[in-house]
């Protein structure tokens, strides 16, 4: 298993996230900085979510001028999720929720055969 950096090992959340991610893939030593950064962004995202949860489910507030403003944690989550996606892609970590590619259905196969037969008949007729 890939050696965990001291900065990651010193933080319980990041350490647990490292263990979860590292056990799922075959990573080399050159992947360690990106993995450490991925763990950091996961922690940032979790902290922003915890802060939003502590606000009673609200996502906005009214400013002194009476304008409705989104809490800064919303922007933080947006940035963190983008960074997480980019690092996952860089490290070759597939999306768990991604549906597997579907095999062609029997209908698709029958349609293909029908077109091939039609094409063959048209070729032999000319």
PDB file of C-alpha atoms in Angstrom:
ATOM      1  CA  UNK A   1       0.000   0.000   0.000  1.00  0.00           C
ATOM      2  CA  UNK A   2       1.149   3.540  -0.759  1.00  0.00           C
ATOM      3  CA  UNK A   3       2.871   5.325   2.128  1.00  0.00           C
ATOM      4  CA  UNK A   4       0.644   7.943   3.741  1.00  0.00           C
ATOM      5  CA  UNK A   5       2.190  11.433   4.081  1.00  0.00           C
ATOM      6  CA  UNK A   6       2.600  12.732   7.652  1.00  0.00           C
ATOM      7  CA  UNK A   7       0.239  15.666   6.983  1.00  0.00           C
ATOM      8  CA  UNK A   8      -2.507  13.234   6.019  1.00  0.00           C
ATOM      9  CA  UNK A   9      -1.789  10.759   8.826  1.00  0.00           C
ATOM     10  CA  UNK A  10      -1.993  13.575  11.414  1.00  0.00           C
ATOM     11  CA  UNK A  11      -5.643  14.331  10.537  1.00  0.00           C
ATOM     12  CA  UNK A  12      -8.238  11.646  11.326  1.00  0.00           C
ATOM     13  CA  UNK A  13     -10.628  12.630   8.508  1.00  0.00           C
ATOM     14  CA  UNK A  14      -7.943  12.854   5.821  1.00  0.00           C
ATOM     15  CA  UNK A  15      -6.286   9.665   7.048  1.00  0.00           C
ATOM     16  CA  UNK A  16      -9.541   7.708   6.818  1.00  0.00           C
ATOM     17  CA  UNK A  17     -10.248   9.154   3.352  1.00  0.00           C
ATOM     18  CA  UNK A  18      -6.718   8.201   2.225  1.00  0.00           C
ATOM     19  CA  UNK A  19      -7.241   4.623   3.409  1.00  0.00           C
ATOM     20  CA  UNK A  20     -10.595   4.427   1.613  1.00  0.00           C
ATOM     21  CA  UNK A  21      -9.232   5.753  -1.678  1.00  0.00           C
ATOM     22  CA  UNK A  22      -5.825   4.037  -1.612  1.00  0.00           C
ATOM     23  CA  UNK A  23      -7.267   0.566  -1.048  1.00  0.00           C
ATOM     24  CA  UNK A  24      -9.455   0.896  -4.166  1.00  0.00           C
ATOM     25  CA  UNK A  25      -6.703   1.679  -6.662  1.00  0.00           C
ATOM     26  CA  UNK A  26      -3.180   0.854  -7.698  1.00  0.00           C
ATOM     27  CA  UNK A  27      -1.326   4.081  -7.014  1.00  0.00           C
ATOM     28  CA  UNK A  28       2.396   4.736  -7.257  1.00  0.00           C
ATOM     29  CA  UNK A  29       4.574   7.087  -5.222  1.00  0.00           C
ATOM     30  CA  UNK A  30       4.120   9.870  -7.793  1.00  0.00           C
ATOM     31  CA  UNK A  31       0.366   9.817  -7.045  1.00  0.00           C
ATOM     32  CA  UNK A  32       0.865  10.661  -3.355  1.00  0.00           C
ATOM     33  CA  UNK A  33       0.679  14.477  -3.726  1.00  0.00           C
ATOM     34  CA  UNK A  34      -2.544  14.307  -5.759  1.00  0.00           C
ATOM     35  CA  UNK A  35      -4.054  11.820  -3.303  1.00  0.00           C
ATOM     36  CA  UNK A  36      -3.131  14.077  -0.377  1.00  0.00           C
ATOM     37  CA  UNK A  37      -4.747  17.015  -2.162  1.00  0.00           C
ATOM     38  CA  UNK A  38      -7.845  14.939  -2.876  1.00  0.00           C
ATOM     39  CA  UNK A  39      -8.141  14.116   0.823  1.00  0.00           C
ATOM     40  CA  UNK A  40      -7.794  17.806   1.662  1.00  0.00           C
ATOM     41  CA  UNK A  41     -10.582  18.798  -0.746  1.00  0.00           C
ATOM     42  CA  UNK A  42     -12.822  16.085   0.689  1.00  0.00           C
ATOM     43  CA  UNK A  43     -12.233  17.576   4.138  1.00  0.00           C
ATOM     44  CA  UNK A  44     -12.982  21.116   2.879  1.00  0.00           C
ATOM     45  CA  UNK A  45     -16.221  19.885   1.327  1.00  0.00           C
ATOM     46  CA  UNK A  46     -17.227  18.067   4.516  1.00  0.00           C
ATOM     47  CA  UNK A  47     -16.512  21.137   6.655  1.00  0.00           C
ATOM     48  CA  UNK A  48     -18.602  23.336   4.354  1.00  0.00           C
ATOM     49  CA  UNK A  49     -21.477  20.835   4.509  1.00  0.00           C
ATOM     50  CA  UNK A  50     -21.246  20.661   8.313  1.00  0.00           C
ATOM     51  CA  UNK A  51     -21.334  24.458   8.517  1.00  0.00           C
ATOM     52  CA  UNK A  52     -24.364  24.624   6.229  1.00  0.00           C
ATOM     53  CA  UNK A  53     -26.109  21.953   8.300  1.00  0.00           C
ATOM     54  CA  UNK A  54     -25.485  24.008  11.440  1.00  0.00           C
ATOM     55  CA  UNK A  55     -27.326  26.922   9.824  1.00  0.00           C
ATOM     56  CA  UNK A  56     -30.599  25.029  10.043  1.00  0.00           C
ATOM     57  CA  UNK A  57     -30.801  24.015   6.406  1.00  0.00           C
ATOM     58  CA  UNK A  58     -30.702  27.601   5.153  1.00  0.00           C
ATOM     59  CA  UNK A  59     -28.566  28.346   2.118  1.00  0.00           C
ATOM     60  CA  UNK A  60     -28.909  32.133   2.063  1.00  0.00           C
ATOM     61  CA  UNK A  61     -29.126  35.144   4.352  1.00  0.00           C
ATOM     62  CA  UNK A  62     -30.361  38.703   4.068  1.00  0.00           C
ATOM     63  CA  UNK A  63     -27.547  41.281   3.961  1.00  0.00           C
ATOM     64  CA  UNK A  64     -27.622  44.624   5.775  1.00  0.00           C
ATOM     65  CA  UNK A  65     -28.835  46.159   2.484  1.00  0.00           C
ATOM     66  CA  UNK A  66     -31.758  43.716   2.352  1.00  0.00           C
ATOM     67  CA  UNK A  67     -30.302  41.598  -0.458  1.00  0.00           C
ATOM     68  CA  UNK A  68     -30.549  37.827  -0.347  1.00  0.00           C
ATOM     69  CA  UNK A  69     -27.025  36.373  -0.424  1.00  0.00           C
ATOM     70  CA  UNK A  70     -25.858  32.774  -0.631  1.00  0.00           C
ATOM     71  CA  UNK A  71     -23.750  31.587   2.275  1.00  0.00           C
ATOM     72  CA  UNK A  72     -20.044  31.430   1.329  1.00  0.00           C
ATOM     73  CA  UNK A  73     -20.065  27.704   2.072  1.00  0.00           C
ATOM     74  CA  UNK A  74     -22.099  27.185  -1.123  1.00  0.00           C
ATOM     75  CA  UNK A  75     -19.211  28.595  -3.175  1.00  0.00           C
ATOM     76  CA  UNK A  76     -16.733  26.548  -1.191  1.00  0.00           C
ATOM     77  CA  UNK A  77     -18.681  23.371  -1.950  1.00  0.00           C
ATOM     78  CA  UNK A  78     -18.831  24.264  -5.621  1.00  0.00           C
ATOM     79  CA  UNK A  79     -15.049  24.725  -5.805  1.00  0.00           C
ATOM     80  CA  UNK A  80     -14.336  21.621  -3.707  1.00  0.00           C
ATOM     81  CA  UNK A  81     -16.575  19.373  -5.803  1.00  0.00           C
ATOM     82  CA  UNK A  82     -14.909  20.606  -9.004  1.00  0.00           C
ATOM     83  CA  UNK A  83     -11.465  19.948  -7.572  1.00  0.00           C
ATOM     84  CA  UNK A  84     -12.518  16.492  -6.373  1.00  0.00           C
ATOM     85  CA  UNK A  85     -13.856  15.599  -9.831  1.00  0.00           C
ATOM     86  CA  UNK A  86     -10.657  16.846 -11.502  1.00  0.00           C
ATOM     87  CA  UNK A  87      -8.386  14.940  -9.118  1.00  0.00           C
ATOM     88  CA  UNK A  88     -10.492  11.780  -9.467  1.00  0.00           C
ATOM     89  CA  UNK A  89     -10.078  12.031 -13.218  1.00  0.00           C
ATOM     90  CA  UNK A  90      -6.344  12.715 -12.935  1.00  0.00           C
ATOM     91  CA  UNK A  91      -5.884   9.700 -10.675  1.00  0.00           C
ATOM     92  CA  UNK A  92      -8.093   7.445 -12.786  1.00  0.00           C
ATOM     93  CA  UNK A  93     -10.686   7.004 -10.070  1.00  0.00           C
ATOM     94  CA  UNK A  94     -13.957   6.100 -11.718  1.00  0.00           C
ATOM     95  CA  UNK A  95     -17.258   7.459 -10.588  1.00  0.00           C
ATOM     96  CA  UNK A  96     -19.053   4.848  -8.492  1.00  0.00           C
ATOM     97  CA  UNK A  97     -22.466   6.031  -9.618  1.00  0.00           C
ATOM     98  CA  UNK A  98     -21.553   5.838 -13.271  1.00  0.00           C
ATOM     99  CA  UNK A  99     -23.715   3.280 -15.015  1.00  0.00           C
ATOM    100  CA  UNK A 100     -21.876   0.549 -16.854  1.00  0.00           C
ATOM    101  CA  UNK A 101     -22.062   0.775 -20.613  1.00  0.00           C
ATOM    102  CA  UNK A 102     -25.078  -1.123 -21.796  1.00  0.00           C
ATOM    103  CA  UNK A 103     -24.742  -3.997 -24.163  1.00  0.00           C
ATOM    104  CA  UNK A 104     -26.708  -3.590 -27.364  1.00  0.00           C
ATOM    105  CA  UNK A 105     -30.209  -4.892 -26.899  1.00  0.00           C
ATOM    106  CA  UNK A 106     -31.648  -7.733 -28.927  1.00  0.00           C
ATOM    107  CA  UNK A 107     -33.754  -5.158 -30.779  1.00  0.00           C
ATOM    108  CA  UNK A 108     -30.608  -3.262 -31.744  1.00  0.00           C
ATOM    109  CA  UNK A 109     -29.026  -6.499 -32.983  1.00  0.00           C
ATOM    110  CA  UNK A 110     -32.128  -7.397 -35.009  1.00  0.00           C
ATOM    111  CA  UNK A 111     -32.217  -3.926 -36.528  1.00  0.00           C
ATOM    112  CA  UNK A 112     -28.550  -4.204 -37.485  1.00  0.00           C
ATOM    113  CA  UNK A 113     -29.164  -7.597 -39.115  1.00  0.00           C
ATOM    114  CA  UNK A 114     -32.162  -6.241 -41.003  1.00  0.00           C
ATOM    115  CA  UNK A 115     -30.134  -3.332 -42.399  1.00  0.00           C
ATOM    116  CA  UNK A 116     -27.284  -5.657 -43.359  1.00  0.00           C
ATOM    117  CA  UNK A 117     -29.720  -7.994 -45.158  1.00  0.00           C
ATOM    118  CA  UNK A 118     -31.333  -5.073 -46.971  1.00  0.00           C
ATOM    119  CA  UNK A 119     -27.920  -3.782 -47.999  1.00  0.00           C
ATOM    120  CA  UNK A 120     -26.852  -7.237 -49.229  1.00  0.00           C
ATOM    121  CA  UNK A 121     -30.052  -7.674 -51.250  1.00  0.00           C
ATOM    122  CA  UNK A 122     -29.656  -4.238 -52.812  1.00  0.00           C
ATOM    123  CA  UNK A 123     -26.056  -5.057 -53.760  1.00  0.00           C
ATOM    124  CA  UNK A 124     -26.962  -8.359 -55.371  1.00  0.00           C
ATOM    125  CA  UNK A 125     -29.903  -6.824 -57.259  1.00  0.00           C
ATOM    126  CA  UNK A 126     -27.694  -4.325 -59.070  1.00  0.00           C
TER     127      UNK A 126
END
